[in-house]
XYZ file of C-alpha atoms in Angstrom:
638
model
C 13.944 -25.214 -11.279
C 17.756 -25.099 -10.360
C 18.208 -26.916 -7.119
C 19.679 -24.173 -4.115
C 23.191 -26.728 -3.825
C 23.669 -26.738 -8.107
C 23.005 -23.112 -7.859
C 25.954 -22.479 -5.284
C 28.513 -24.826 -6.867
C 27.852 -22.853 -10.221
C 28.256 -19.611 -8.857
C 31.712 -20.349 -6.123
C 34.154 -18.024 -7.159
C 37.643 -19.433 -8.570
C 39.438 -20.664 -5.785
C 37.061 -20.247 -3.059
C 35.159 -23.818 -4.575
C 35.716 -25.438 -0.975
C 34.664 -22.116 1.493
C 30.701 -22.341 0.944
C 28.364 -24.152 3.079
C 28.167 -27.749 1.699
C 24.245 -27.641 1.553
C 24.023 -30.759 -0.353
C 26.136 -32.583 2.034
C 24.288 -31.013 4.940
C 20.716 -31.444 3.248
C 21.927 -35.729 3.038
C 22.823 -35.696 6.590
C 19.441 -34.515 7.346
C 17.382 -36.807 5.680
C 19.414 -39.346 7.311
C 18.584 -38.187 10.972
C 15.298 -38.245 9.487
C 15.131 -41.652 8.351
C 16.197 -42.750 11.902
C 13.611 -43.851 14.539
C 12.137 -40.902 15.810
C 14.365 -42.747 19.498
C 17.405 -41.806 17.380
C 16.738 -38.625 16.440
C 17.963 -36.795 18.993
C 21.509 -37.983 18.326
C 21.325 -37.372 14.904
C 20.255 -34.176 15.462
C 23.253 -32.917 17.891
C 25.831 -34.538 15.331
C 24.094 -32.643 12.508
C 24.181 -29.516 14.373
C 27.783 -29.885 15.295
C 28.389 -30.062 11.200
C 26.402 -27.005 10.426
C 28.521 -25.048 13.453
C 32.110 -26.963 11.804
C 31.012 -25.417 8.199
C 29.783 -22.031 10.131
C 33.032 -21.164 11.747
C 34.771 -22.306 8.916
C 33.471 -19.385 6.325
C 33.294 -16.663 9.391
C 37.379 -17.652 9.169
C 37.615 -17.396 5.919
C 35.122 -14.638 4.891
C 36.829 -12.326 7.971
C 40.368 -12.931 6.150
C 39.448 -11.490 3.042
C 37.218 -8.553 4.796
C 40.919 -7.648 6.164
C 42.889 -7.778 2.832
C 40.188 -5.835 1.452
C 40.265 -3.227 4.331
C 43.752 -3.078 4.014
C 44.214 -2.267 0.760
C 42.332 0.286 1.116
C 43.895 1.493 4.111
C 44.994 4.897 3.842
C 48.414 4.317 4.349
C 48.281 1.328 2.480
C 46.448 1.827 -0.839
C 48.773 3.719 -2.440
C 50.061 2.159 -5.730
C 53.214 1.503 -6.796
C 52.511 3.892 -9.792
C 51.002 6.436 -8.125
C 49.392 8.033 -10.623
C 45.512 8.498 -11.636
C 45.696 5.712 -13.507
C 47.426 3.614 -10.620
C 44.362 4.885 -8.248
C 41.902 3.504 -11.086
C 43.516 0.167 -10.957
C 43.284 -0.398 -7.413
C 39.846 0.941 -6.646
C 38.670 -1.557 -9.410
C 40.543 -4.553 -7.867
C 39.043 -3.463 -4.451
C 35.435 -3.057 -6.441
C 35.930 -6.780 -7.581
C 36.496 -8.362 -4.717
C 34.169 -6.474 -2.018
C 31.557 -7.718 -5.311
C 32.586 -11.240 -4.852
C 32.649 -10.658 -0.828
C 28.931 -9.809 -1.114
C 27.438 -12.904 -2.932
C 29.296 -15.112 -1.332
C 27.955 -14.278 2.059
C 24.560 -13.582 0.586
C 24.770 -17.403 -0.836
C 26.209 -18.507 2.142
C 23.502 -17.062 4.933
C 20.912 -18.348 2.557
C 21.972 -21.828 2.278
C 22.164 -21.866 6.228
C 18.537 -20.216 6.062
C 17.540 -23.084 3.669
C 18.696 -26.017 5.330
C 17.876 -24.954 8.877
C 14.299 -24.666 7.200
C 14.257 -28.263 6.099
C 15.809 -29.448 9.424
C 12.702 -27.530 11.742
C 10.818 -28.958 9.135
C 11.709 -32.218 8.954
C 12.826 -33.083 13.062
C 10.280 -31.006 14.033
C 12.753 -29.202 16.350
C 13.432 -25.144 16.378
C 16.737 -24.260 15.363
C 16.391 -22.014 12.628
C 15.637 -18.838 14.194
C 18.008 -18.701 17.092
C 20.636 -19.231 14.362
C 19.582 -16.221 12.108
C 19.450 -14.034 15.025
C 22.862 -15.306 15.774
C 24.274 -14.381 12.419
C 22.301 -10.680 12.719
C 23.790 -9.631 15.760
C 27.092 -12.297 16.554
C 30.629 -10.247 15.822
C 32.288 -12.575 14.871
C 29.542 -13.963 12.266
C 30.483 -13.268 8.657
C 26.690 -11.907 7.966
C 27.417 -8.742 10.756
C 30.661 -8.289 9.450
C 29.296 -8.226 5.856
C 27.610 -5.090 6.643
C 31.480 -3.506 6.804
C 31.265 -3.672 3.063
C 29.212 -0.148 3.414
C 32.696 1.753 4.641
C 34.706 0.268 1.937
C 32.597 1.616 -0.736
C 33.188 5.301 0.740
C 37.019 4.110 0.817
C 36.749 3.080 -2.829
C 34.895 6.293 -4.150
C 37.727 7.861 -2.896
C 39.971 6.460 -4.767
C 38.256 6.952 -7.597
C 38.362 10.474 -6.464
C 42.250 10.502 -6.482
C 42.264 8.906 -9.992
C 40.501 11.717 -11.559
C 37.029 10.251 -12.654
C 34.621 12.466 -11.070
C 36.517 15.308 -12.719
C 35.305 14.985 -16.175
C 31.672 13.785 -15.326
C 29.762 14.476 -18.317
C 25.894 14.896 -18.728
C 24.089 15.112 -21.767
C 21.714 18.547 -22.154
C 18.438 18.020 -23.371
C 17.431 19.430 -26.622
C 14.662 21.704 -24.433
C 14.884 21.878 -20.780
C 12.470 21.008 -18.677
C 11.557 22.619 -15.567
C 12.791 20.013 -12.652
C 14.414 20.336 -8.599
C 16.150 17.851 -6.597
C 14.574 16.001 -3.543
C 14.261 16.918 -0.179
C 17.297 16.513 1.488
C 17.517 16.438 5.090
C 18.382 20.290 6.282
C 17.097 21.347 2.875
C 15.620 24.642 2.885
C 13.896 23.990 -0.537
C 9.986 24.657 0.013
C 8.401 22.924 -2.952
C 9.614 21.309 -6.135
C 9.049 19.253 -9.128
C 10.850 16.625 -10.652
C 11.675 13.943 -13.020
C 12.298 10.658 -12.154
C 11.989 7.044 -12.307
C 12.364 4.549 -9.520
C 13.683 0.523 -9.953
C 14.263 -2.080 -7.684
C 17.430 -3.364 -6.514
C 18.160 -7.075 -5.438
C 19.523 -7.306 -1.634
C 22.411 -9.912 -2.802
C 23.416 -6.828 -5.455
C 22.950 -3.514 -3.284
C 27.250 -3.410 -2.848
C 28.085 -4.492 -6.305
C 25.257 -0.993 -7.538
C 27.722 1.076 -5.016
C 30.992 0.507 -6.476
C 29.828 0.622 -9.968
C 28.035 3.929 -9.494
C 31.222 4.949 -7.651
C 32.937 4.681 -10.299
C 30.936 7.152 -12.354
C 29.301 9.568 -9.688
C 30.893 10.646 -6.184
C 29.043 9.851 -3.162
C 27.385 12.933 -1.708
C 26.443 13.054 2.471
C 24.179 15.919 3.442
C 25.512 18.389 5.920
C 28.937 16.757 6.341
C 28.438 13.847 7.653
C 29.391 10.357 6.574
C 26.690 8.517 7.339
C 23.505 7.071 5.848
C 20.669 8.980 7.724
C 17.960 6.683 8.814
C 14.353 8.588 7.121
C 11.522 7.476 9.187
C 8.209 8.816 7.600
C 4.537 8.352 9.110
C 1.953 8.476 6.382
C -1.597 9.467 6.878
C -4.925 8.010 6.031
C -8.480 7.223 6.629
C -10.449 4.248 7.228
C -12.225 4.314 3.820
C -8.403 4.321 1.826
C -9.243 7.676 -0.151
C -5.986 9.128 0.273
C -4.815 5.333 -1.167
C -7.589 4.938 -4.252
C -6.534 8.679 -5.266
C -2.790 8.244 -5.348
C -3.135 4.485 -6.693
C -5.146 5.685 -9.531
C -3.298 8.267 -10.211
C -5.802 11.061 -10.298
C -5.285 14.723 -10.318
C -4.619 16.768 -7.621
C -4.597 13.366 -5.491
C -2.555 14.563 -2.289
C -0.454 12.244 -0.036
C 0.494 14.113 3.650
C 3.377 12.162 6.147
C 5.349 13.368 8.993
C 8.921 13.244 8.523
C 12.331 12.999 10.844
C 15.863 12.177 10.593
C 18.814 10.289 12.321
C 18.764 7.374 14.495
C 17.844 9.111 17.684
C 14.450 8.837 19.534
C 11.432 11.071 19.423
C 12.858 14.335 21.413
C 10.516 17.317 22.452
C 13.826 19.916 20.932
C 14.000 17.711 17.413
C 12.474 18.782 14.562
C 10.019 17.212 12.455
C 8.721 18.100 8.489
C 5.378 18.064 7.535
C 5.005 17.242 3.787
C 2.107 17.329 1.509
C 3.036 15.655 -2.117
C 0.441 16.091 -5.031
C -0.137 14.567 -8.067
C -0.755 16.943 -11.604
C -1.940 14.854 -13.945
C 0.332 15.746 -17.234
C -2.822 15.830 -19.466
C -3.563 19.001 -17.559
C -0.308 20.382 -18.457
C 0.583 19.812 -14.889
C 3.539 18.375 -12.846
C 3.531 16.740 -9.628
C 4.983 18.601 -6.898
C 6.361 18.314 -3.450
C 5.461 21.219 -0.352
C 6.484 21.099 3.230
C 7.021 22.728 6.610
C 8.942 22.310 9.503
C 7.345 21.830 12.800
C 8.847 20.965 16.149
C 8.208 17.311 17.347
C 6.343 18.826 20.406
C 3.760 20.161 18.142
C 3.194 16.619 15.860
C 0.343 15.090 17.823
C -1.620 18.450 17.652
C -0.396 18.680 14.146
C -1.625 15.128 13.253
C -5.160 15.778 14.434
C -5.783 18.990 12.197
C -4.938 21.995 14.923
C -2.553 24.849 13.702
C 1.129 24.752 15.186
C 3.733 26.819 16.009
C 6.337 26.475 12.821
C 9.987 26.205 13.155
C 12.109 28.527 10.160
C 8.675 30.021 8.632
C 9.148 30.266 5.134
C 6.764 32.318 2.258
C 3.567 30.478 2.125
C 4.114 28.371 4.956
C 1.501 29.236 6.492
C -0.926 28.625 4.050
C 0.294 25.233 3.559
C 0.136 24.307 6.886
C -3.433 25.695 7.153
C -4.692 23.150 3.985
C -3.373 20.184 5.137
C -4.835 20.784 8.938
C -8.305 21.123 6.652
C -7.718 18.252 4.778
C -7.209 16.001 7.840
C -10.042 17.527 9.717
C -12.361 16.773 6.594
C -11.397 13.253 5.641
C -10.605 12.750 9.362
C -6.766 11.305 8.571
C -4.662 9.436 10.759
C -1.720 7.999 11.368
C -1.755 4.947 8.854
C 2.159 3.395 8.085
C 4.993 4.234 8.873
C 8.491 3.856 6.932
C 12.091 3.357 7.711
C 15.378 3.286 5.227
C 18.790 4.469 5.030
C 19.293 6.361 2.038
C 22.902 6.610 0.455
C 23.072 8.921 -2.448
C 25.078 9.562 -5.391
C 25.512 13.332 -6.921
C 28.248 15.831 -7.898
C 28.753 18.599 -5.240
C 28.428 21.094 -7.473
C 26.094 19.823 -10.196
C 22.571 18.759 -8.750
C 21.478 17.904 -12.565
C 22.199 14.010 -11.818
C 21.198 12.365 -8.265
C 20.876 8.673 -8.003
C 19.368 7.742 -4.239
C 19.168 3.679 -2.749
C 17.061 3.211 0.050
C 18.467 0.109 1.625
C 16.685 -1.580 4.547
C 13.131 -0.278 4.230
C 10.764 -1.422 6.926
C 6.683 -1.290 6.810
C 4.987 -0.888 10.102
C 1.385 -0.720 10.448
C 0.115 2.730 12.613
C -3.809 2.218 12.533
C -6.384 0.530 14.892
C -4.129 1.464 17.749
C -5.988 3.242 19.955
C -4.669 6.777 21.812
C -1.747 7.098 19.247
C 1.063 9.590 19.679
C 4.411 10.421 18.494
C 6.332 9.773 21.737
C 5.436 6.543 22.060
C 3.984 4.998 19.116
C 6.903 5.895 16.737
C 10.018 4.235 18.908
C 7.968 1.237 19.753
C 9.172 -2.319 18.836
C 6.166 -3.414 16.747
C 5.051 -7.005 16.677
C 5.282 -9.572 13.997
C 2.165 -8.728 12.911
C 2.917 -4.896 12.627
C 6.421 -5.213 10.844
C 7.508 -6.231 7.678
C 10.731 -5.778 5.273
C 11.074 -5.232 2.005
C 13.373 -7.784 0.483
C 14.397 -5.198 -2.240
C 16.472 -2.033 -1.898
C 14.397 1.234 -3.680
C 16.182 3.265 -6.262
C 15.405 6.431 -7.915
C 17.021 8.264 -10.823
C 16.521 11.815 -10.878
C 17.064 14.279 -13.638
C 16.862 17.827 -14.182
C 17.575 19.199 -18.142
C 19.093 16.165 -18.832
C 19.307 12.530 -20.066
C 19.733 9.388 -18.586
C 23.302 8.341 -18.986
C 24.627 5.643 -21.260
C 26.460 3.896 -18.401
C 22.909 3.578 -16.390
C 21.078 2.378 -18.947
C 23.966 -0.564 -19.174
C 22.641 -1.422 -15.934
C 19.285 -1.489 -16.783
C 20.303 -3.560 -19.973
C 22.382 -5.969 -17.328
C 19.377 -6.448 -14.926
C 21.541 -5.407 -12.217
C 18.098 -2.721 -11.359
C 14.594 -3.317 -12.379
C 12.464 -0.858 -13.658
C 9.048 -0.102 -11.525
C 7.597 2.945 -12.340
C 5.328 4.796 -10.193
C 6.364 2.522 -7.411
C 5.023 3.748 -4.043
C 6.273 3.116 -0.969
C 3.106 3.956 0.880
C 0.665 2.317 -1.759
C 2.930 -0.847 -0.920
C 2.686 -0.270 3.127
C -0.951 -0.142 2.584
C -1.676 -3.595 0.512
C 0.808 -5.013 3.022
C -1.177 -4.861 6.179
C -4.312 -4.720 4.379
C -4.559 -7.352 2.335
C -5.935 -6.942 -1.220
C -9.598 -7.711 -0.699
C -9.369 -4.479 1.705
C -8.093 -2.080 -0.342
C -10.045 -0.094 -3.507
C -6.949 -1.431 -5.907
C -4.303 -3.545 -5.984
C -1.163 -1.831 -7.421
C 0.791 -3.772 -10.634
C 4.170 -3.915 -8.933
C 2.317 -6.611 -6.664
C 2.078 -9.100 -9.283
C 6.229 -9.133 -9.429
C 6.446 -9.238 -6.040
C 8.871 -11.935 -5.438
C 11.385 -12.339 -3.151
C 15.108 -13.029 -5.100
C 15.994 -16.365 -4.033
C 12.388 -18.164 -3.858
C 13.402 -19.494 -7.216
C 16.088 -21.077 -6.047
C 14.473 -23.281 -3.255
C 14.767 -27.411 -4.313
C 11.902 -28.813 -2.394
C 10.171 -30.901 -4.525
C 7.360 -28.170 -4.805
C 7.144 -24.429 -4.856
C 6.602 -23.165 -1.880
C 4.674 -19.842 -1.201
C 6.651 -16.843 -0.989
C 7.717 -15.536 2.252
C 7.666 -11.790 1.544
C 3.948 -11.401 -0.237
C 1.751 -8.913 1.804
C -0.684 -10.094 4.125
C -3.382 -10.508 2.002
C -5.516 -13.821 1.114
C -4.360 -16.665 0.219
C -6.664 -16.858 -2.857
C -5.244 -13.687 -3.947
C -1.941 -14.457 -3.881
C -2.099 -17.204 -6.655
C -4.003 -14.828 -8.606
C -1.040 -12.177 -7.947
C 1.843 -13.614 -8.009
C 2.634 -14.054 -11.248
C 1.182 -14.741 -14.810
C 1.146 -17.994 -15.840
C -0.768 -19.360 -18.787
C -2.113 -22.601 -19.041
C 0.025 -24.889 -21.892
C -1.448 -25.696 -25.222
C -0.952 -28.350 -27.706
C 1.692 -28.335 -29.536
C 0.895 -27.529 -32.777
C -1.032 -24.531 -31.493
C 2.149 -23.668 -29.878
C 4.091 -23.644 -32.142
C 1.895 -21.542 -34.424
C 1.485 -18.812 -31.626
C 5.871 -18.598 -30.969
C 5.845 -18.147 -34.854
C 3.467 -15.285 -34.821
C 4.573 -14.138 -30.674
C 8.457 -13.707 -32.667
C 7.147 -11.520 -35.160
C 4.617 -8.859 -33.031
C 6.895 -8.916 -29.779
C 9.551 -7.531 -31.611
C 7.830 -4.560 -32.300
C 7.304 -3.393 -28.903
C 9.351 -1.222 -27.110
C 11.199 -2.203 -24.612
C 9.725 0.600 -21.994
C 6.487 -1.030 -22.638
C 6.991 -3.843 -21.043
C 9.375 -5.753 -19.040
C 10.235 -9.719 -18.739
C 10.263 -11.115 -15.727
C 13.375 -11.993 -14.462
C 12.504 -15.276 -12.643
C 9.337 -16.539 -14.307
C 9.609 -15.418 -17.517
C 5.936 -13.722 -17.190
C 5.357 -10.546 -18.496
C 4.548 -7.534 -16.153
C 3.421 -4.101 -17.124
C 4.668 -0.900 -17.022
C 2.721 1.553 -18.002
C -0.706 3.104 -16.599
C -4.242 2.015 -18.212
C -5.844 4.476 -20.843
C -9.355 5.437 -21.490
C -8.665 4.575 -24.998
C -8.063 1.113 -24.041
C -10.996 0.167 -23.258
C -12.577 1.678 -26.176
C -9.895 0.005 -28.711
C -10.665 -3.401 -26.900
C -14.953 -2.853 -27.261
C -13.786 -1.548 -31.032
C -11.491 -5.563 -31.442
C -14.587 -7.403 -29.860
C -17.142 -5.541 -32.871
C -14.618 -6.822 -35.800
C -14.815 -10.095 -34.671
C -18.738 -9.539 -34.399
C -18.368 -9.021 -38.026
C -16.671 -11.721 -38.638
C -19.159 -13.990 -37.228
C -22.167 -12.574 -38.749
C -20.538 -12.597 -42.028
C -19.826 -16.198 -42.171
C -23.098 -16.870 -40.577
C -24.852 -15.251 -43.204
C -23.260 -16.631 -46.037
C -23.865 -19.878 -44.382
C -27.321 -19.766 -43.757
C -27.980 -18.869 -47.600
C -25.966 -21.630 -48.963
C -27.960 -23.678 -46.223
C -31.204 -22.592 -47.352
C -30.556 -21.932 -51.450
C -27.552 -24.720 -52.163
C -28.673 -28.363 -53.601
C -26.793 -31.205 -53.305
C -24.288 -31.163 -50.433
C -24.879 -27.327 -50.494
C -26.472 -27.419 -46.666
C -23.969 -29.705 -45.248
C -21.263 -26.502 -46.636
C -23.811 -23.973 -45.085
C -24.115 -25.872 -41.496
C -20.197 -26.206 -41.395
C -19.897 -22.508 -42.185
C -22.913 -21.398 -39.761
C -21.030 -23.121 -36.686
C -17.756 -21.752 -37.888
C -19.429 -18.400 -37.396
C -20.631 -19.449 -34.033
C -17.057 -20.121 -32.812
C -15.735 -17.118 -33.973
C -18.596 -15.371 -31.941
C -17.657 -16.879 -29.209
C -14.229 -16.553 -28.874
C -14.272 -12.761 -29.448
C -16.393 -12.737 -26.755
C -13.914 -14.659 -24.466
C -11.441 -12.322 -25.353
C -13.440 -9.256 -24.979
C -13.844 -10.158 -21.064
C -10.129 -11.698 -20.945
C -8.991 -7.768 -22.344
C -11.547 -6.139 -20.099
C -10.434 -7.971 -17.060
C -6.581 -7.412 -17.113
C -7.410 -3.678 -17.959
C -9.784 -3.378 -14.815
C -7.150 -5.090 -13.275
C -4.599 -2.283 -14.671
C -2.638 -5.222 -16.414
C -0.563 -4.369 -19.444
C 1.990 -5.893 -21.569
C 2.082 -8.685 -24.260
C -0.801 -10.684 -22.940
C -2.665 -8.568 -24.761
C -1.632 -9.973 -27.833
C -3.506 -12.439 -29.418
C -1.430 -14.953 -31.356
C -4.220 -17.758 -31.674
C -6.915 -15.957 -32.683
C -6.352 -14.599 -35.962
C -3.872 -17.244 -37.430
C -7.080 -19.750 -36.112
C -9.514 -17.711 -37.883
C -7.631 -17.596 -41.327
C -7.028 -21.380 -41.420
C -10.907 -22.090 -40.048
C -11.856 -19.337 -42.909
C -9.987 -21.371 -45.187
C -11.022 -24.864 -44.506
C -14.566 -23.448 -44.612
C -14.121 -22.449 -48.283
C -12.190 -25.219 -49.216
C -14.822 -27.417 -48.213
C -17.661 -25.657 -49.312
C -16.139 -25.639 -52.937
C -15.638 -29.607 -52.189
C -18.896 -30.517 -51.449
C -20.417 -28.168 -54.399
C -18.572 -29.276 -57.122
C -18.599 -32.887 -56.056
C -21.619 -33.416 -57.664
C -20.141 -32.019 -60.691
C -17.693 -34.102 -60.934
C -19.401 -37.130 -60.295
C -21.912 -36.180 -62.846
């Protein structure tokens, strides 16, 4: 494991070397103060916190000088080249691209070697201090964390720039062979009633959001809905039961499985004039020759707590078939009496041609879980505005992307990403499966979703206590689960045997495709990607019957030799019998290991087995070998 202070010195940027936070330096001081008599800590303590403020208002200075050169050269009447042409435009909106990159992980290094070491000091001294200085950094102007935020309106400068240089004007797609039948997204104001799509969603680290903007600006335009420059805050309340049907159904993917939330847009309160949409999303399962749609109404906010509990409203803009919709989903929550469950809230920026809706990349960046249910005499008014508790609130520590595409492919330049790890591929990723195993733990819930087991939070890895510490942003569930969760981590072998599996591992992994599975990042384990087949389970009962074979085959040959042979003819039988056993049993073993991970809707290359059948050929052979010894020693010896 890289230590957090190794990890910063190898990633300063050229010149910058002395501008971090000196973590190593500070994390010395505080062992020192900790050494001291517990009389002296006190001391130690304000002269440690006077270096931690010294370093502090050192890279606020510095980080807030190079926010202003970067602002300035993009300043209107500043960012014009001194060959103005399209190529002059391209060169400075990559320069600014480069440096608002480097702007972004060096604060993101920064505020978590602060976070880090203010850990070890509450830990250590037994004295707060950490939290009052994170709030400080959220909401202090003059702190280079606040200010980092400003990075979001140079982007829009930048893609404007790249505007000016021409490279939106050429943007070229690739047609599918055969078109498939696809729509956008909701948008807010959209007027679209229902839809389907194709799409694929990935996961974003936080310290990388900026450096995903400016490199998609430079393919793709940014695109604001109805005019306005600004990232509309999406706050969606989801709906669900006590018994997690609406959950189990989605989760497993099965078809017509229906998912029903209440959603608004823009940073303002609940208002009795806004408007809210009422959306009903179902799931067609492809074998059916289906495709999963999207259907919604608008409603006014007045009407939502009536709405919620299954009585027909008033609707706002009635559209064809409005009506009807609106009179299933008021069935479907009066039947499997649905409530208020989770609710969500991100800021999406988006990515699309204004006159070509056949690419639209979307990032939802600061997504927030809050837990709706068990609160008694719920409503919109009040519920929805609410500062929750700690208990009721969590954030995801990844931004959510989704690629959508309608007749045709994904582009070369985004699979380069892909290829980079700059996004990680989750497919099927659900925001309100994920709400769900958050507050409910995953003893409470009918399934736990894959994307749990890669649930780890960027810069865990990077923590240089002496042992691994739990991670902070795993859902609420038990902590037996979460070592079973987390990751996958198999237990080492001897070295020979290791070496024999990597030789056969470097021949089988290379067949797979790369969409069918995906390599941890951080871990190295293996997650999957894909959803569990039927045929799976049949494939792994048809494995477990071969090796049945297997066994009674050498069984049988060694019982006859056991019971016919002369000589050291019994002592070849025995040794073949129990070679028999052992292959019995560890077909068995893996029988139940495949059977677990697929109940367990695991996938990838731990279903290989590299032991097994290299194992069985050399126990196979030594059995024959020494059979033939011990038969035609007497021979010889004769």
């Amino acid at each position: 494991m890289v230590k957090f202070g190794e990890r910063i010195v190898s990633r300063s940027q050229p010149g910058w070397e002395n501008k971090y936070v000196n973590y190593n330096e500070l994390k010395d001081q505080l062992y020192g103060v900790a050494s001291l008599p517990p009389r002296m800590h006190a001391e130690g303590d304000f002269k440690f916190k006077k270096a931690v403020d010294t370093q502090l208002s050192m890279i606020n200075t510095f980080f807030n000088e190079k926010l202003t050169d970067l602002e300035e050269s993009l300043h209107p009447g500043r960012a014009r080249p001194a060959n103005a042409t399209k190529e002059g435009w391209a060169i400075t909106a990559d320069k600014a691209s480069a440096l608002l990159i480097q702007l972004e992980e060096y604060a993101f290094l920064n505020y978590e070697g602060f976070r880090k070491i203010l850990k070890k000091h509450d830990k250590l001294l037994k004295v707060k201090m950490m939290d009052a200085f994170m709030v400080d950094l959220d909401f202090n102007d003059e702190s280079f964390w606040k200010r980092s935020r400003q990075l979001r309106k140079c982007v829009d400068m930048i893609s404007a720039l790249y505007e000016k240089s021409g490279r939106y004007d050429n943007l070229h797609v690739n047609p599918l062979d055969e078109l498939v039948s696809a729509d956008d997204d909701f948008a807010e104001g959209d007027v679209k009633k229902s839809f389907v799509r194709k799409n694929s969603k990935y996961w974003v680290p936080r310290n990388r959001v900026y450096e995903l903007f400016v490199r998609l600006a430079a393919y793709m335009p940014l695109y604001y809905f109805s005019g306005n420059k600004v990232d509309p805050l999406t706050t969606s309340v989801y709906m669900e039961n006590e018994g997690m049907e609406i959950f189990a159904r989605r989760i497993g993917r099965k078809d017509q499985a229906t998912l029903t939330r209440f959603r608004v847009y823009g940073d303002n309160r609940p208002s009795p004039d806004g408007s809210c949409f009422v959306e009903r999303k179902i799931h067609l399962d492809k074998m059916y020759g289906g495709s999963s749609k999207k259907e919604r109404f608008q409603i006014k906010e007045v009407d939502v707590d009536a709405c919620m509990s299954g009585a027909l409203v008033p609707l706002a803009n009635e559209g064809k078939n409005d009506r009807q919709l609106a009179t299933e989903i008021s069935e479907e929550i009066k039947a499997m009496e649905l409530a208020p469950f989770i609710t969500t809230r991100y800021r999406r920026t988006v990515f699309q041609m204004n006159t070509d809706d056949r690419l639209r990349i979307s990032i939802d960046t600061g997504l927030v879980f809050t837990k709706e249910y068990h609160i008694p005499n719920w409503n919109w008014y009040e519920h929805l505005g609410r500062i929750p508790s700690p208990s009721e609130y969590s954030e995801f520590p990844y931004a959510v992307m989704e690629l959508k595409l309608r007749d045709i492919k994904m582009p070369d330049w985004f699979q380069s990403m892909i290829a980079e790890n700059l996004v990680r591929e989750v497919p099927k990723f659900s925001k309100f499966g994920h709400g769900c195993v958050t507050f409910r733990g995953t003893k409470n819930i009918p399934e736990v979703p894959y994307w749990i087991i890669d649930y780890r939070d960027e810069f865990e890895i990077f923590d240089d206590d002496s042992t691994q510490k739990e991670n902070q942003a795993l859902p609420a569930a038990e902590s037996e689960n979460q070592n079973q969760l987390v990751q996958f981590q198999e237990k080492p072998r001897f070295e020979v045997v290791g070496a024999i599996q990597r030789f056969f591992q470097s021949r089988a992994y290379s067949r797979l495709s790369e969409h069918q599975v995906v390599v941890h990042q951080k871990t190295g384990a293996w997650r999957p990607t894909a959803k569990v087949d039927a045929k799976a389970f049949l494939a792994n009962e048809r494995t477990y019957l071969n090796w049945n074979q297997q066994s009674v085959t050498l069984c049988t040959f060694g019982i006859a030799m056991y019971q016919l042979s002369s000589g050291n003819g019994p002592i070849a039988g025995f040794i073949m019998t129990v070679s028999g056993i052992l292959v019995l049993i560890y077909g068995q073993y893996q029988f139940y290991r495949r059977w677990s991970m697929l109940r367990d809707r695991e996938s990838g290359l731990r279903f290989l087995d590299s032991f097994g059948p290299p194992a069985l050929t050399i126990l196979l052979t030594l059995t024959f070998v020494l059979a033939m010894v011990f038969q035609t020693t007497p021979f010889f010896g004769r």
